[in-house]
Short mmCIF file of C-alpha atoms in Angstrom, two decimals:
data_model
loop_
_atom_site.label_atom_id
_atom_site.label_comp_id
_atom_site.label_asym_id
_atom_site.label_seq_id
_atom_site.Cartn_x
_atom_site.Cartn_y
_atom_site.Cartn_z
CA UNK R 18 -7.81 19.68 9.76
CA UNK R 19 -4.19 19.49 11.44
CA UNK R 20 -4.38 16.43 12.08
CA UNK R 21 -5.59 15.74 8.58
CA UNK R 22 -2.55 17.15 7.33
CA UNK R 23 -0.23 15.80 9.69
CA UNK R 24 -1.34 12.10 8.00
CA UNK R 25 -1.01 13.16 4.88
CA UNK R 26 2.68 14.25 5.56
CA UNK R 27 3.37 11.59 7.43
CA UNK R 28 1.95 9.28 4.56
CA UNK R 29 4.05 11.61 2.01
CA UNK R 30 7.18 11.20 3.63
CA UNK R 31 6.90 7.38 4.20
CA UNK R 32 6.27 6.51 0.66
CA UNK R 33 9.42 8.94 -0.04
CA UNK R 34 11.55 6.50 1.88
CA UNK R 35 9.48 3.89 0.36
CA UNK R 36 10.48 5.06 -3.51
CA UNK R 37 14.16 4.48 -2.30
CA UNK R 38 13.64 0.82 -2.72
CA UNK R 39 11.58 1.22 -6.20
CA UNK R 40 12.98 1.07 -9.62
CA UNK R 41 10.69 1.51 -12.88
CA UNK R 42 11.92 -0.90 -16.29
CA UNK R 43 10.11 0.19 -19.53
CA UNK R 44 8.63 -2.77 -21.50
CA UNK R 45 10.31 -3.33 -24.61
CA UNK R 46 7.50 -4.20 -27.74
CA UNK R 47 9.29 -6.43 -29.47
CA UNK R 48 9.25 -8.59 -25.90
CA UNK R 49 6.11 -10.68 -26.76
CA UNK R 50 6.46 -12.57 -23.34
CA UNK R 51 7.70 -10.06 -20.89
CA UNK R 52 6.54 -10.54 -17.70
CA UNK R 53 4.55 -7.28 -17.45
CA UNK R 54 2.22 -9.61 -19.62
CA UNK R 55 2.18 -12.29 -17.52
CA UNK R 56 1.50 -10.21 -14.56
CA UNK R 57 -1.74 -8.69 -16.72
CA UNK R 58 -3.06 -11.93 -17.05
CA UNK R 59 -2.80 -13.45 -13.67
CA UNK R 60 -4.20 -9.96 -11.87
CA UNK R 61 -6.87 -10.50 -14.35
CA UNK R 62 -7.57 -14.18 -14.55
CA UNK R 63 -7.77 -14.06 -10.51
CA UNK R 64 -11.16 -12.12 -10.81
CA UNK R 65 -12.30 -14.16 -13.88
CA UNK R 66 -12.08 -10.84 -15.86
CA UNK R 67 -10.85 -12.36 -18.68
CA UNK R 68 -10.99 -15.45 -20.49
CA UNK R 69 -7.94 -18.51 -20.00
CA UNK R 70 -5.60 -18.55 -23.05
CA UNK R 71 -2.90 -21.08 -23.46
CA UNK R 72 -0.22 -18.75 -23.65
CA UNK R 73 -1.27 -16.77 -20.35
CA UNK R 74 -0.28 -13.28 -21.19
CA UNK R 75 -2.43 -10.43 -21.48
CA UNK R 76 -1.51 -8.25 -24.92
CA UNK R 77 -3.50 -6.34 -27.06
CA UNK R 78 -2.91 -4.15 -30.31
CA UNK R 79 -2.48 -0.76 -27.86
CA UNK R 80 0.79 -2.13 -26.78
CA UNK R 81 2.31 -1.93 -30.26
CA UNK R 82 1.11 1.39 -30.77
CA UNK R 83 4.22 3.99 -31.48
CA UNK R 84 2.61 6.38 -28.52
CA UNK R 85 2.83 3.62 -26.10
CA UNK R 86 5.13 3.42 -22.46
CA UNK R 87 4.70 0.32 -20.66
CA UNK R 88 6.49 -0.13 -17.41
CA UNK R 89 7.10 -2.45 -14.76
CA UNK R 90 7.13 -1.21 -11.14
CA UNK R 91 9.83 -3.36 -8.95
CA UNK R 92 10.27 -3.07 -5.18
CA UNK R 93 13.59 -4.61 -3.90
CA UNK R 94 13.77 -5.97 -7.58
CA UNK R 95 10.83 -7.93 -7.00
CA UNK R 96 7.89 -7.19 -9.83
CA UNK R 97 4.65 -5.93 -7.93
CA UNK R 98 2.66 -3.81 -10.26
CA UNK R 99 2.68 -2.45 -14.07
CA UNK R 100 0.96 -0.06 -15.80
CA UNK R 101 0.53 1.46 -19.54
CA UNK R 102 0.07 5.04 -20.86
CA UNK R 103 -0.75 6.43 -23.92
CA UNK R 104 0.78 9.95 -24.96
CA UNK R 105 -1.89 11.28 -27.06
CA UNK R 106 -2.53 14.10 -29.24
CA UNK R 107 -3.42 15.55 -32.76
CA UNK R 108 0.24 13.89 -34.03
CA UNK R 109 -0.45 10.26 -32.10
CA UNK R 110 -3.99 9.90 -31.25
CA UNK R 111 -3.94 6.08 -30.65
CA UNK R 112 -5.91 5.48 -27.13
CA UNK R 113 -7.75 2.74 -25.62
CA UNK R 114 -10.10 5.36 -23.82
CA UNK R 115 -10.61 7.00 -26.73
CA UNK R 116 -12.03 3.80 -28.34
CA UNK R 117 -14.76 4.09 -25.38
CA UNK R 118 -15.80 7.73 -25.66
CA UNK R 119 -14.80 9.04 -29.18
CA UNK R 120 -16.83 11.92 -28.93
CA UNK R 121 -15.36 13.34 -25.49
CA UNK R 122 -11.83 12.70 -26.03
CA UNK R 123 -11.92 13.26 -29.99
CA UNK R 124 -13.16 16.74 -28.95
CA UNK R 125 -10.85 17.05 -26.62
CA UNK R 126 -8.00 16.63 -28.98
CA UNK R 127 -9.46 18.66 -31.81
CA UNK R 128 -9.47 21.26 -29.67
CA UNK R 129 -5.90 21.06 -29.13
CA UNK R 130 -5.50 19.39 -25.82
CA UNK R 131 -2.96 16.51 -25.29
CA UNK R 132 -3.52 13.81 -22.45
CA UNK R 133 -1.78 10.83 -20.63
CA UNK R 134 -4.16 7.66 -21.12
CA UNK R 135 -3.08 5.36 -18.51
CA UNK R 136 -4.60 2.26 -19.26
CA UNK R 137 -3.63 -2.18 -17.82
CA UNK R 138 -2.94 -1.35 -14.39
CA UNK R 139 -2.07 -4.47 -12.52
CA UNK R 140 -0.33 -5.82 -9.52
CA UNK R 141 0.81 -8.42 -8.08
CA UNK R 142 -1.57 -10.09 -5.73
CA UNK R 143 0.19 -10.17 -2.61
CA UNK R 144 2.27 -7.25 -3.20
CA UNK R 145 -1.25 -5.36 -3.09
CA UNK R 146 -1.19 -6.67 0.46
CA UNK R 147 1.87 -5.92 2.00
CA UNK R 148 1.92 -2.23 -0.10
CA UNK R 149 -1.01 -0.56 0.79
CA UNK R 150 0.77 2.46 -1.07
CA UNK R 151 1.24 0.45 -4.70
CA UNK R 152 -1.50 2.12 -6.11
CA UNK R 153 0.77 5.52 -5.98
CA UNK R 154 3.60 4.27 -6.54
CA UNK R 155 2.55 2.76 -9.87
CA UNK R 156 0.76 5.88 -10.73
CA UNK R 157 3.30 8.53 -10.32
CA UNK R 158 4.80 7.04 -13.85
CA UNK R 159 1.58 8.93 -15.35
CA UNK R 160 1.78 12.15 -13.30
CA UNK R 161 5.57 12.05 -14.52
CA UNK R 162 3.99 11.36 -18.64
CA UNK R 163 1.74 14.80 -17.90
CA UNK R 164 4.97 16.68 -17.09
CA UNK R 165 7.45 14.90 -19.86
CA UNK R 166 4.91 15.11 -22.68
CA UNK R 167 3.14 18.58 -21.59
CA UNK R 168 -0.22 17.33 -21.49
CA UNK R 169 -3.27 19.65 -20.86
CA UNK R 170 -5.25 16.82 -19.66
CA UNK R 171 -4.88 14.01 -17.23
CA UNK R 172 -7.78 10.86 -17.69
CA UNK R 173 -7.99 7.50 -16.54
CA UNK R 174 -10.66 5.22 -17.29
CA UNK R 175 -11.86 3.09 -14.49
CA UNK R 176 -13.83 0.90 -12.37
CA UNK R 177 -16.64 2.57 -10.71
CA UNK R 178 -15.92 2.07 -7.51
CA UNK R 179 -11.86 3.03 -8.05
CA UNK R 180 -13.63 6.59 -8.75
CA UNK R 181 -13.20 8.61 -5.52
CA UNK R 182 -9.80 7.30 -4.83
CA UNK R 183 -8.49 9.49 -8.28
CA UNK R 184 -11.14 12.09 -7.48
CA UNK R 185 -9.42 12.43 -4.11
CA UNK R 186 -5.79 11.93 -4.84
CA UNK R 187 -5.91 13.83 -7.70
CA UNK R 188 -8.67 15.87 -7.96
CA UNK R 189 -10.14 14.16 -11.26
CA UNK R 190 -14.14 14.69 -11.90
CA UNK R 191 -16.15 12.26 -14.14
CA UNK R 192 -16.26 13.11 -17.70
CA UNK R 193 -18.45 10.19 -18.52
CA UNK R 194 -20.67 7.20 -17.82
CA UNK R 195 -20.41 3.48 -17.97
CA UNK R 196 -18.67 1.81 -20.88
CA UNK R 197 -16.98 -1.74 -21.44
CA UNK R 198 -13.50 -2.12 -23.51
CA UNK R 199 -12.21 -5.25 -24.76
CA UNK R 200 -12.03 -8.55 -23.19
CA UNK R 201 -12.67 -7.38 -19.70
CA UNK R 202 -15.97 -7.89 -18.32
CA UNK R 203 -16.11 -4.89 -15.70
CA UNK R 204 -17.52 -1.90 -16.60
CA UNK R 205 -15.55 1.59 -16.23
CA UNK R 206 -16.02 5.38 -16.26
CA UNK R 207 -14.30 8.28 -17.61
CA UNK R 208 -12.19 11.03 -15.33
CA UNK R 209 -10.41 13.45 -15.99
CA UNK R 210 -9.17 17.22 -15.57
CA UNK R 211 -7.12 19.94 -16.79
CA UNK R 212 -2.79 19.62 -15.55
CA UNK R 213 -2.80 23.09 -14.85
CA UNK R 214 -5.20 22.99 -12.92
CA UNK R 215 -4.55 20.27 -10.54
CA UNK R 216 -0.86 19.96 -10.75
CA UNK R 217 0.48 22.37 -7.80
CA UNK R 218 -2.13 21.40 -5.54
CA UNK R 219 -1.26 17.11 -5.98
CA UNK R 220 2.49 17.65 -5.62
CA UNK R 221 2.09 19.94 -2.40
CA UNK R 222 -0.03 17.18 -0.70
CA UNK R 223 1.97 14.39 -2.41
CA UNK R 224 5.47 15.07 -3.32
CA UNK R 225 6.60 11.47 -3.79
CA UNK R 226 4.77 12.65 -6.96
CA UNK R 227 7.90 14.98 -7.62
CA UNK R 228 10.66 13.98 -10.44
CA UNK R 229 13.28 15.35 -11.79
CA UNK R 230 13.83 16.39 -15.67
CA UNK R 231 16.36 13.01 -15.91
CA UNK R 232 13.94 10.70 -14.57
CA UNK R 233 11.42 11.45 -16.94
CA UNK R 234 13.66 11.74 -19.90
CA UNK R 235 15.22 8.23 -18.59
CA UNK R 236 11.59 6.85 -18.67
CA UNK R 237 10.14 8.13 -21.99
CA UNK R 238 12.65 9.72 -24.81
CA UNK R 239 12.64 7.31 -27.72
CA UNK R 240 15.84 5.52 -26.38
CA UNK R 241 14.57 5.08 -23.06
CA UNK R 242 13.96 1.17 -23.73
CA UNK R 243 17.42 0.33 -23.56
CA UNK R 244 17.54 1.47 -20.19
CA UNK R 245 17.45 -1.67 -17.56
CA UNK R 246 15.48 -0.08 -14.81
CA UNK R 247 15.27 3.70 -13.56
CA UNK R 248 15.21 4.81 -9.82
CA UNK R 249 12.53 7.47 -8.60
CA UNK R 250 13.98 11.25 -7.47
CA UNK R 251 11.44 12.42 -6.19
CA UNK R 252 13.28 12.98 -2.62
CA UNK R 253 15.73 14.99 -4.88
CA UNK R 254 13.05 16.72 -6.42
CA UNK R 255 10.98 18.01 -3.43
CA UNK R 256 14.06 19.04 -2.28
CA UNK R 257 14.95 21.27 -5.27
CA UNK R 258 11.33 22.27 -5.02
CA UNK R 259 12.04 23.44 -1.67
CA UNK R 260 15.15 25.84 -2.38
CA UNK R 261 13.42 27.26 -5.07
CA UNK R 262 10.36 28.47 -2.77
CA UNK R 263 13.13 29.45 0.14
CA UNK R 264 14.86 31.75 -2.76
CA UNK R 265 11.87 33.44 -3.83
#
C-alpha cells in the first residue's frame, strides 16, 4: 500500500511540473474551422469512426449550443488534445449524453441536480505517445467545470473499455448500458457520481486536479473566449490547499 502511494505521488507531482508547460485556449463558435475541429476529425478518421467529408472537420449542432466550453489543450504551444463539456441543468439542459439516456439524466435534472457532460475528447496521435499523462491533463478542464458551475453530478459517456480508467481515477460507477450517438460507430456507456461525494478524495490523490478561483473564471465566465490561452495553477492551488490544512 506504501508503495502504492508513493507512485501515485510521485505520478502527482510529475504531471504538476508537467502542467507548467500546458496552456488551455477556449474554442470560439463562430470559428467554423478551428483546429480543435480538425483535430476531431483526424483522431477519428484514424480508427475509421467516422465517415471522410471534404471539409475534414468534425462539428456537430452541440458545439453551438449556449451551454457549451470547448477547449484546446497545448503543451509547449503545440496542440495535443481537446475536449468539450456541457454545463447542464434545469436553465440549459442541452447535452449530447442526455440525447442517449433521456430517462437517467432527465431525472437527474428534474430532480434538481446539475452536471458537467464532457463529451469529443481527442488527441493528437503522437502526442498520445509521448504523454502517457494526456488523458488527465485534458480532463482536469471538466473537474475544474464541476467546481466553476457547482455541479452535483460528474458523467462522462464512454467507450467500454475506457470504463475502469474513470472508475479508478475518479471514482465514477456505471449508470447505464450500451448506447450509440451520432456518426460514431463505437458504442459507449454511461458513468457517473455525485461531486460531493468524490471530490476530496480525487484531489488528495491527484492534486494536479487543483485550480484556483481565476483559472476557472478565466476558462468559463461568458467573456472567457476572448482570452488567447490560460495556464493551469494547480501547483498554486495545492499549495493554498496546504496552508489552509496547516492553519486548521
Amino acid at each position: 500500500m506504501d508503495r502504492a502511494a508513493g507512485a501515485t505521488s510521485q505520478f502527482a507531482t510529475s504531471l504538476i511540473d508537467l502542467l507548467d508547460r500546458v496552456h488551455y485556449r477556449r474554442v470560439s463558435v463562430e470559428e467554423q474551422f478551428d483546429p480543435v475541429y480538425k483535430l476531431r476529425y483526424e483522431a477519428y478518421r484514424r480508427e475509421d469512426f467516422i465517415p471522410i467529408n471534404s471539409q475534414q472537420i468534425t462539428r456537430d449542432k452541440f458545439d453551438d449550443a449556449p451551454n457549451c466550453h470547448c477547449f484546446g489543450i497545448y503543451i509547449d504551444d503545440r496542440l495535443v488534445s481537446s475536449i468539450r463539456l456541457h454545463a447542464v441543468s434545469a436553465e440549459q439542459p442541452i447535452s449530447p449524453s442526455r440525447l442517449i439516456w433521456p430517462d437517467v439524466l432527465g431525472g437527474l435534472i428534474e430532480n434538481g441536480g446539475a452536471y458537467i457532460d464532457p463529451s469529443r475528447f481527442t488527441a493528437d496521435h503522437d502526442a498520445s505517445l509521448e504523454f502517457p499523462a494526456l488523458p488527465y491533463l485534458t480532463l482536469r478542464v471538466a473537474v475544474m467545470a464541476c467546481e466553476f458551475f457547482q455541479a452535483t453530478h460528474c458523467i462522462s459517456s464512454v467507450r467500454p473499455e475506457h470504463g475502469p480508467f474513470y472508475k479508478r481515477v475518479f471514482g465514477l460507477e456505471q449508470l447505464a448500458g450500451v448506447g450509440h450517438w451520432g456518426e460514431l460507430t463505437f458504442p459507449v456507456c454511461l458513468f457517473g457520481a455525485r461531486v460531493e461525494v468524490i471530490y476530496n478524495k480525487v484531489m488528495s490523490r491527484f492534486p494536479f486536479f487543483m485550480s484556483t478561483h481565476e483559472e476557472r473564471a478565466a476558462l468559463f465566465a461568458p467573456d472567457s473566449v476572448k482570452v488567447p490561452a490560460i495556464a493551469p495553477t494547480a501547483r498554486m492551488a495545492h499549495r493554498l490547499r496546504q496552508l489552509v490544512a496547516a492553519q486548521g
